[in-house]
Coordinates of C-alpha atoms in Angstrom, one line a residue:
X1 CA 0.0 0.0 0.0
X2 CA 1.1 3.6 -0.5
X3 CA 2.6 5.4 2.5
X4 CA 2.3 9.1 3.4
X5 CA 5.8 10.1 4.5
X6 CA 4.6 13.5 5.9
X7 CA 3.7 16.9 4.7
X8 CA 5.2 20.3 4.1
X9 CA 3.9 23.7 3.4
X10 CA 5.5 26.5 1.4
X11 CA 4.8 29.9 0.1
X12 CA 4.5 30.0 -3.7
X13 CA 5.3 33.6 -4.4
X14 CA 7.1 34.3 -7.7
X15 CA 9.8 35.9 -5.6
X16 CA 11.2 32.4 -5.0
X17 CA 11.5 31.5 -8.7
X18 CA 13.0 34.9 -9.5
X19 CA 15.7 34.4 -6.9
X20 CA 16.5 30.9 -8.3
X21 CA 16.6 32.1 -11.9
X22 CA 18.8 35.1 -11.2
X23 CA 21.2 33.2 -8.9
X24 CA 20.7 35.3 -5.8
X25 CA 22.1 32.7 -3.4
X26 CA 24.9 35.0 -2.2
X27 CA 23.0 38.3 -2.2
X28 CA 22.4 39.3 1.5
X29 CA 18.8 40.3 0.7
X30 CA 17.9 37.1 -1.0
X31 CA 20.1 34.6 0.8
X32 CA 17.7 33.9 3.6
X33 CA 15.2 32.5 1.1
X34 CA 17.7 29.8 0.1
X35 CA 18.9 29.2 3.6
X36 CA 15.3 28.7 4.8
X37 CA 14.6 25.9 2.3
X38 CA 17.8 23.9 2.9
X39 CA 16.0 21.7 5.6
X40 CA 13.1 21.0 3.3
X41 CA 15.6 20.0 0.5
X42 CA 17.3 17.7 3.0
X43 CA 14.0 16.2 4.2
X44 CA 12.8 15.5 0.7
X45 CA 16.1 13.9 -0.2
X46 CA 16.0 11.7 2.9
X47 CA 12.4 10.7 2.6
X48 CA 12.6 10.3 -1.2
X49 CA 8.9 10.4 -1.9
X50 CA 7.9 8.9 -5.3
X51 CA 5.0 11.3 -5.6
X52 CA 4.1 14.7 -4.2
X53 CA 0.4 15.5 -4.0
X54 CA 0.9 19.2 -4.6
X55 CA -1.9 21.5 -3.5
X56 CA -1.8 24.9 -5.1
X57 CA -3.7 27.6 -6.9
X58 CA -3.2 28.8 -10.4
X59 CA -3.1 32.6 -10.9
X60 CA -5.4 33.1 -13.8
X61 CA -2.9 31.5 -16.1
X62 CA -4.1 28.1 -17.2
X63 CA -7.3 28.3 -15.1
X64 CA -9.1 31.4 -16.4
X65 CA -12.5 32.8 -15.5
X66 CA -14.1 31.4 -18.7
X67 CA -14.2 28.0 -16.9
X68 CA -13.2 28.1 -13.2
X69 CA -13.4 25.0 -11.0
X70 CA -13.2 24.8 -7.2
X71 CA -11.2 21.6 -7.2
X72 CA -9.2 20.5 -10.3
X73 CA -7.1 17.3 -10.2
X74 CA -4.2 16.8 -12.5
X75 CA -4.4 13.3 -14.0
X76 CA -2.1 13.5 -16.9
X77 CA 1.4 12.2 -17.6
X78 CA 3.1 15.6 -18.1
X79 CA 2.7 19.1 -16.9
X80 CA 4.8 21.8 -18.6
X81 CA 5.8 25.2 -17.4
X82 CA 3.2 27.9 -18.1
X83 CA 4.0 31.1 -19.8
X84 CA 2.7 33.9 -17.5
X85 CA 3.4 36.7 -20.0
X86 CA 7.2 37.0 -20.3
X87 CA 8.0 33.6 -21.6
X88 CA 8.0 30.3 -19.8
X89 CA 10.8 29.6 -17.3
X90 CA 13.6 27.4 -18.4
X91 CA 12.5 24.3 -16.4
X92 CA 11.7 20.7 -17.5
X93 CA 8.1 19.6 -17.4
X94 CA 7.0 17.7 -14.4
X95 CA 5.9 14.1 -14.7
X96 CA 2.5 13.0 -13.3
X97 CA 1.2 9.7 -11.8
X98 CA -2.0 8.9 -13.7
X99 CA -2.6 5.7 -11.8
X100 CA -2.6 7.3 -8.3
X101 CA -4.5 10.3 -9.6
X102 CA -7.3 8.2 -10.9
X103 CA -7.5 6.2 -7.7
X104 CA -7.6 9.5 -5.7
X105 CA -10.4 10.8 -8.0
X106 CA -12.5 7.7 -7.3
X107 CA -12.0 8.1 -3.6
X108 CA -12.8 11.8 -3.4
X109 CA -15.8 11.5 -5.7
X110 CA -17.1 8.6 -3.6
X111 CA -16.7 10.9 -0.6
X112 CA -18.8 13.5 -2.4
X113 CA -16.2 16.0 -3.4
X114 CA -16.9 17.2 -7.0
X115 CA -13.8 17.4 -9.1
X116 CA -12.7 18.5 -12.5
X117 CA -9.8 16.8 -14.2
X118 CA -7.0 18.3 -16.3
X119 CA -4.1 17.1 -18.5
X120 CA -1.2 18.7 -20.2
X121 CA -2.0 22.2 -18.8
X122 CA 0.9 24.5 -18.0
X123 CA 1.5 25.1 -14.3
X124 CA 2.4 28.6 -13.2
X125 CA 4.4 30.0 -10.3
X126 CA 2.0 28.5 -7.9
X127 CA 3.7 25.2 -8.6
X128 CA 7.0 25.8 -10.2
X129 CA 8.3 28.7 -8.1
X130 CA 8.8 26.6 -4.9
X131 CA 9.6 23.4 -6.8
X132 CA 12.6 25.0 -8.5
X133 CA 14.1 25.7 -5.1
X134 CA 13.0 22.5 -3.4
X135 CA 14.9 20.4 -6.0
X136 CA 18.1 22.3 -6.9
X137 CA 19.0 19.4 -9.3
X138 CA 15.9 20.1 -11.4
X139 CA 17.8 21.1 -14.6
X140 CA 18.7 17.4 -15.1
X141 CA 15.2 16.3 -14.4
X142 CA 12.8 16.2 -11.5
X143 CA 13.5 13.3 -9.0
X144 CA 9.8 13.0 -8.1
X145 CA 6.5 12.7 -9.8
X146 CA 3.7 15.1 -9.0
X147 CA -0.1 15.1 -8.8
X148 CA -1.1 18.8 -9.0
X149 CA -4.4 19.8 -7.2
X150 CA -5.6 23.2 -8.2
X151 CA -7.9 24.9 -5.7
X152 CA -10.1 27.7 -6.9
X153 CA -9.4 30.3 -4.3
X154 CA -9.6 33.4 -6.6
X155 CA -13.2 33.5 -7.7
X156 CA -15.8 33.8 -4.9
X157 CA -17.6 31.8 -3.6
X158 CA -14.4 29.7 -2.9
X159 CA -13.9 26.5 -1.0
X160 CA -13.9 27.3 2.7
X161 CA -11.5 26.2 5.4
X162 CA -13.7 23.4 6.7
X163 CA -14.3 22.0 3.2
X164 CA -10.6 22.0 2.5
X165 CA -9.7 20.3 5.8
X166 CA -12.4 17.6 5.2
X167 CA -11.1 17.0 1.7
X168 CA -7.6 16.5 3.1
X169 CA -9.0 13.7 5.4
X170 CA -10.7 12.1 2.4
X171 CA -7.4 12.4 0.5
X172 CA -5.6 10.5 3.2
X173 CA -7.9 7.5 2.9
X174 CA -7.5 7.5 -0.9
X175 CA -3.7 7.5 -0.8
X176 CA -3.3 4.9 1.9
X177 CA -5.6 2.5 0.1
X178 CA -3.6 2.7 -3.2
X179 CA -2.2 -0.8 -3.8
X180 CA 1.2 0.2 -5.2
X181 CA 4.1 0.3 -2.7
X182 CA 5.0 4.0 -3.1
X183 CA 5.8 6.9 -0.8
X184 CA 3.8 10.1 -1.1
X185 CA 4.4 13.5 0.4
X186 CA 1.6 16.1 0.8
X187 CA 2.4 19.7 -0.1
X188 CA 0.2 22.7 0.8
X189 CA 1.2 26.0 -0.8
X190 CA 0.3 29.6 -0.8
X191 CA 0.1 32.2 2.0
X192 CA 0.9 33.3 4.4
X193 CA -0.5 36.8 5.1
X194 CA -0.5 39.0 2.1
X195 CA -2.7 41.1 -0.1
X196 CA -1.8 42.1 -3.6
X197 CA -4.8 44.1 -4.8
X198 CA -6.5 47.4 -3.9
X199 CA -5.6 50.1 -1.4
X200 CA -4.9 47.4 1.2
X201 CA -2.1 45.8 -0.9
X202 CA 1.0 45.2 1.0
X203 CA -0.8 44.1 4.1
X204 CA 1.0 41.6 6.3
X205 CA 0.3 40.2 9.8
X206 CA 3.3 38.3 11.1
X207 CA 1.8 37.6 14.6
X208 CA -1.2 35.9 12.9
X209 CA 1.1 33.9 10.6
X210 CA 3.0 32.6 13.6
X211 CA -0.2 31.7 15.4
X212 CA -1.7 30.0 12.4
X213 CA 1.4 27.8 11.9
X214 CA 1.3 26.8 15.6
X215 CA -2.4 26.0 15.6
X216 CA -2.0 24.1 12.3
X217 CA 0.4 21.8 14.1
X218 CA -1.3 21.4 17.4
X219 CA -5.0 22.2 17.0
X220 CA -6.1 22.4 13.3
X221 CA -9.7 21.9 14.3
X222 CA -9.6 25.3 15.8
X223 CA -9.0 26.9 12.4
X224 CA -11.7 25.2 10.3
X225 CA -14.6 27.6 11.3
X226 CA -12.9 30.8 10.2
X227 CA -14.8 32.3 7.3
X228 CA -12.9 33.6 4.2
X229 CA -13.7 37.1 5.3
X230 CA -12.2 36.4 8.7
X231 CA -9.1 34.9 7.2
X232 CA -8.8 37.9 4.9
X233 CA -9.1 40.3 7.8
X234 CA -6.3 38.5 9.7
X235 CA -4.1 37.6 6.8
X236 CA -5.1 39.7 3.7
X237 CA -7.5 38.7 0.9
X238 CA -4.9 36.6 -0.9
X239 CA -3.6 35.3 2.4
X240 CA -6.9 33.4 2.7
X241 CA -5.3 30.8 0.5
X242 CA -4.0 29.2 3.7
X243 CA -7.0 26.9 3.3
X244 CA -4.6 24.9 1.2
X245 CA -2.3 24.5 4.1
X246 CA -5.3 23.1 6.0
X247 CA -6.0 20.6 3.3
X248 CA -2.4 19.3 3.6
X249 CA -2.8 19.1 7.4
X250 CA -6.1 17.2 7.0
X251 CA -4.3 14.5 5.0
X252 CA -1.9 13.8 7.8
X253 CA -2.3 11.9 11.1
X254 CA -4.0 13.6 14.1
X255 CA -0.7 14.1 15.8
X256 CA 2.2 15.6 14.0
X257 CA 5.4 17.3 14.9
X258 CA 6.7 20.4 13.2
X259 CA 10.4 19.5 12.6
X260 CA 11.2 22.6 10.6
X261 CA 9.8 26.1 10.3
X262 CA 11.2 29.2 8.6
X263 CA 9.7 32.7 7.9
X264 CA 11.2 35.6 6.0
X265 CA 9.3 38.7 4.9
X266 CA 11.3 40.6 2.3
X267 CA 8.5 42.5 0.6
X268 CA 4.9 41.7 -0.2
X269 CA 4.5 38.1 1.0
X270 CA 6.2 36.1 3.7
X271 CA 8.4 33.3 2.3
X272 CA 7.7 30.5 4.7
X273 CA 8.1 26.8 4.9
X274 CA 7.4 24.1 7.4
X275 CA 7.6 20.3 7.7
X276 CA 5.2 18.0 9.5
X277 CA 6.1 14.5 10.4
X278 CA 3.4 12.1 11.6
X279 CA 3.5 11.1 15.2
X280 CA 0.4 8.9 15.4
X281 CA -1.0 6.1 13.3
X282 CA -4.8 6.1 13.5
X283 CA -6.5 3.5 11.4
X284 CA -9.7 4.3 9.5
X285 CA -12.9 2.7 10.7
X286 CA -13.5 1.5 7.2
X287 CA -11.4 -1.4 6.1
X288 CA -9.3 -1.1 2.9
X289 CA -11.4 -3.8 1.3
X290 CA -14.7 -2.0 2.1
X291 CA -13.3 1.3 1.0
X292 CA -12.2 0.0 -2.3
X293 CA -15.5 -1.7 -2.8
X294 CA -17.3 1.6 -2.1
X295 CA -15.2 3.8 -4.4
X296 CA -15.6 1.4 -7.3
X297 CA -19.3 0.8 -6.6
X298 CA -20.8 3.1 -9.3
X299 CA -19.2 1.3 -12.2
X300 CA -19.3 -2.2 -10.7
X301 CA -20.5 -4.7 -13.3
X302 CA -20.2 -2.2 -16.2
X303 CA -17.7 -4.6 -17.9
X304 CA -20.6 -7.0 -18.4
X305 CA -22.4 -4.6 -20.8
X306 CA -21.2 -5.7 -24.2
X307 CA -19.9 -3.0 -26.4
X308 CA -19.8 -0.4 -23.6
X309 CA -16.7 1.6 -22.8
X310 CA -17.0 4.2 -20.0
X311 CA -14.8 7.2 -20.7
X312 CA -12.6 6.9 -17.6
X313 CA -9.6 8.9 -16.5
X314 CA -7.4 6.0 -17.6
X315 CA -8.8 6.1 -21.1
X316 CA -8.6 9.8 -21.3
X317 CA -4.9 9.7 -20.3
X318 CA -4.1 6.9 -22.7
X319 CA -5.8 8.5 -25.7
X320 CA -5.2 12.2 -24.8
X321 CA -3.1 13.0 -27.8
X322 CA -5.7 11.6 -30.3
X323 CA -8.7 13.2 -28.5
X324 CA -6.9 16.5 -28.4
X325 CA -6.0 16.3 -32.2
X326 CA -9.7 15.8 -33.0
X327 CA -10.9 18.4 -30.6
X328 CA -8.6 21.0 -32.2
X329 CA -10.7 20.5 -35.4
X330 CA -13.4 22.7 -33.9
X331 CA -11.0 25.6 -34.6
X332 CA -10.9 27.0 -38.2
X333 CA -7.1 27.0 -38.6
X334 CA -6.4 23.4 -37.5
X335 CA -9.5 22.3 -39.4
X336 CA -8.2 23.8 -42.6
X337 CA -4.8 22.3 -42.1
X338 CA -6.3 18.9 -41.7
X339 CA -8.6 19.3 -44.7
X340 CA -5.7 20.5 -46.9
X341 CA -3.0 18.0 -45.9
X342 CA -4.0 15.4 -43.3
X343 CA -0.6 13.7 -43.3
X344 CA 1.1 17.0 -42.4
X345 CA -1.4 17.6 -39.7
X346 CA -0.8 14.1 -38.2
X347 CA 3.0 14.8 -38.2
X348 CA 2.5 18.2 -36.6
X349 CA 0.4 16.7 -33.8
X350 CA 3.0 13.9 -33.1
X351 CA 0.4 11.1 -33.6
X352 CA 1.6 7.6 -33.4
X353 CA 1.4 5.3 -36.5
X354 CA -1.5 3.4 -34.8
X355 CA -3.4 6.7 -34.2
X356 CA -2.7 7.9 -37.8
X357 CA -4.0 4.6 -39.2
X358 CA -7.2 4.8 -37.2
X359 CA -7.9 8.3 -38.5
X360 CA -7.0 7.6 -42.1
X361 CA -9.3 4.6 -42.3
X362 CA -12.0 6.4 -40.3
X363 CA -12.1 3.4 -38.1
X364 CA -14.9 4.6 -35.8
X365 CA -15.2 1.4 -33.8
X366 CA -11.4 1.1 -33.5
X367 CA -11.1 4.7 -32.2
X368 CA -13.7 4.0 -29.5
X369 CA -11.7 0.9 -28.5
X370 CA -8.5 2.9 -28.4
X371 CA -10.0 5.5 -26.0
X372 CA -11.4 8.2 -28.2
X373 CA -14.6 9.8 -26.8
X374 CA -17.7 9.4 -29.0
X375 CA -18.1 13.2 -28.9
X376 CA -14.8 13.6 -30.7
X377 CA -16.0 11.1 -33.3
X378 CA -19.0 13.3 -34.2
X379 CA -16.8 16.3 -34.4
X380 CA -14.5 14.4 -36.8
X381 CA -17.5 13.3 -38.7
X382 CA -18.7 16.9 -39.1
X383 CA -15.3 17.7 -40.7
X384 CA -15.0 14.8 -43.0
X385 CA -18.6 14.6 -44.1
X386 CA -19.8 11.6 -42.2
X387 CA -23.2 11.8 -40.5
X388 CA -23.8 10.6 -36.9
X389 CA -25.8 7.8 -38.4
X390 CA -22.8 6.6 -40.5
X391 CA -20.7 6.5 -37.4
X392 CA -23.4 4.6 -35.4
X393 CA -23.7 2.0 -38.2
X394 CA -19.9 1.5 -38.4
X395 CA -19.6 1.0 -34.7
X396 CA -22.3 -1.6 -34.9
X397 CA -20.6 -3.3 -37.8
X398 CA -23.6 -2.7 -40.0
X399 CA -24.4 -1.0 -43.3
X400 CA -26.1 2.4 -43.0
X401 CA -29.2 0.9 -44.6
X402 CA -29.4 -2.0 -42.2
X403 CA -28.8 0.2 -39.2
X404 CA -31.6 2.6 -40.3
X405 CA -34.0 -0.4 -40.3
X406 CA -33.4 -0.6 -36.5
X407 CA -34.6 3.0 -36.0
X408 CA -38.2 4.3 -35.7
X409 CA -37.5 7.1 -38.2
X410 CA -35.1 7.2 -41.1
X411 CA -33.4 10.5 -40.2
X412 CA -29.8 11.7 -40.9
X413 CA -28.0 14.4 -38.9
X414 CA -24.6 15.8 -37.9
X415 CA -23.2 18.5 -35.6
X416 CA -21.7 20.3 -38.6
X417 CA -22.4 24.0 -38.6
X418 CA -22.8 26.6 -41.3
X419 CA -19.2 26.4 -42.6
X420 CA -19.7 22.7 -43.5
X421 CA -23.1 23.3 -45.0
X422 CA -25.1 20.4 -46.2
X423 CA -22.9 17.3 -46.4
X424 CA -23.1 15.1 -49.5
X425 CA -25.1 12.5 -47.6
X426 CA -27.6 15.2 -46.8
X427 CA -27.9 16.5 -50.3
X428 CA -28.5 13.0 -51.6
X429 CA -31.2 12.4 -49.0
X430 CA -32.9 15.8 -49.9
X431 CA -33.3 14.5 -53.5
X432 CA -35.1 11.4 -52.4

């Protein structure tokens, strides 16, 4: 079973990444940042976690207000550095752990936490700023995999302290029931007291920061009933993101020991870090067997439904590249490139030979088996002039005529819009 080796918390201000990228280790103003993280570097090297469950918030970079989620779980294989406006930092992409991520998703959803899932999105300074200091050897590759967990703390209403703490407790059960023998560290990021907008920008409250860290170790339950407004009053509006530290704490044992703490306030935001090691080993009331049965309950027996393929996280990860290629066809430029020279479009997208072959042959059934969502198939059909009914018939291994005989009405349709106009099949039907 997976083991939680402990948790750590860290600020994620871009100040940290700037100090790393500009080699400020020996500058008297910046040196305390590097000095403060040395114990965390040492702890991570000694504990050698295989995976870090990394709780952070994006800063309107990859998670914009056009579609904003409260809890977004990174389930993909790779997470690159996001460009925040001045070009992406020169850092290698982080590797994910799709297997553990999917297991955690099952557990959290079964415990009634609604999630969104993301793949291949760039991660901004909320993730990479501290990571680049925590692992000085990062230029040659990260020694750890990551499961990023984005918390939507920037668009109200946001997840409150109690909700985040409870999610941490559910997260603990999910990780500890994962059957692979791996070590997992829990990271909570953000904070501490700061405000970066409005006339109150520049607000800090060091006494509250110290009190918060002490109570987080010894009495986290005393923090969960603070409202976001109360946290903002004490620690600044953006400082209310300490709910992510509470999520990390919830994923640990009831008794922990703070074996490291550092705090440095050079400018707008404290640069703080701490490490919690577990000092108790409570066992959940629910056995692992019962827990696994419960989190898999909703799809139990689905494999008995012949010709049925639930679009799971695992399938979405496996066939991400192909789903993404087809999804891009909803945009005029990629669509035109595909229609003009599909082979060049395949090459540009980096599709495998198997994926290219499935697309060339319009193997609708084969694409479903591979892991392509049906709702990508109908988009592809709209581009290449195949109706939904042609796709349905092909998936059934039937001719269109025979499939139509199984329907109550002989209708044809597609999701194609005005640019496509009437497809050839529709024109022919109109004549009859």
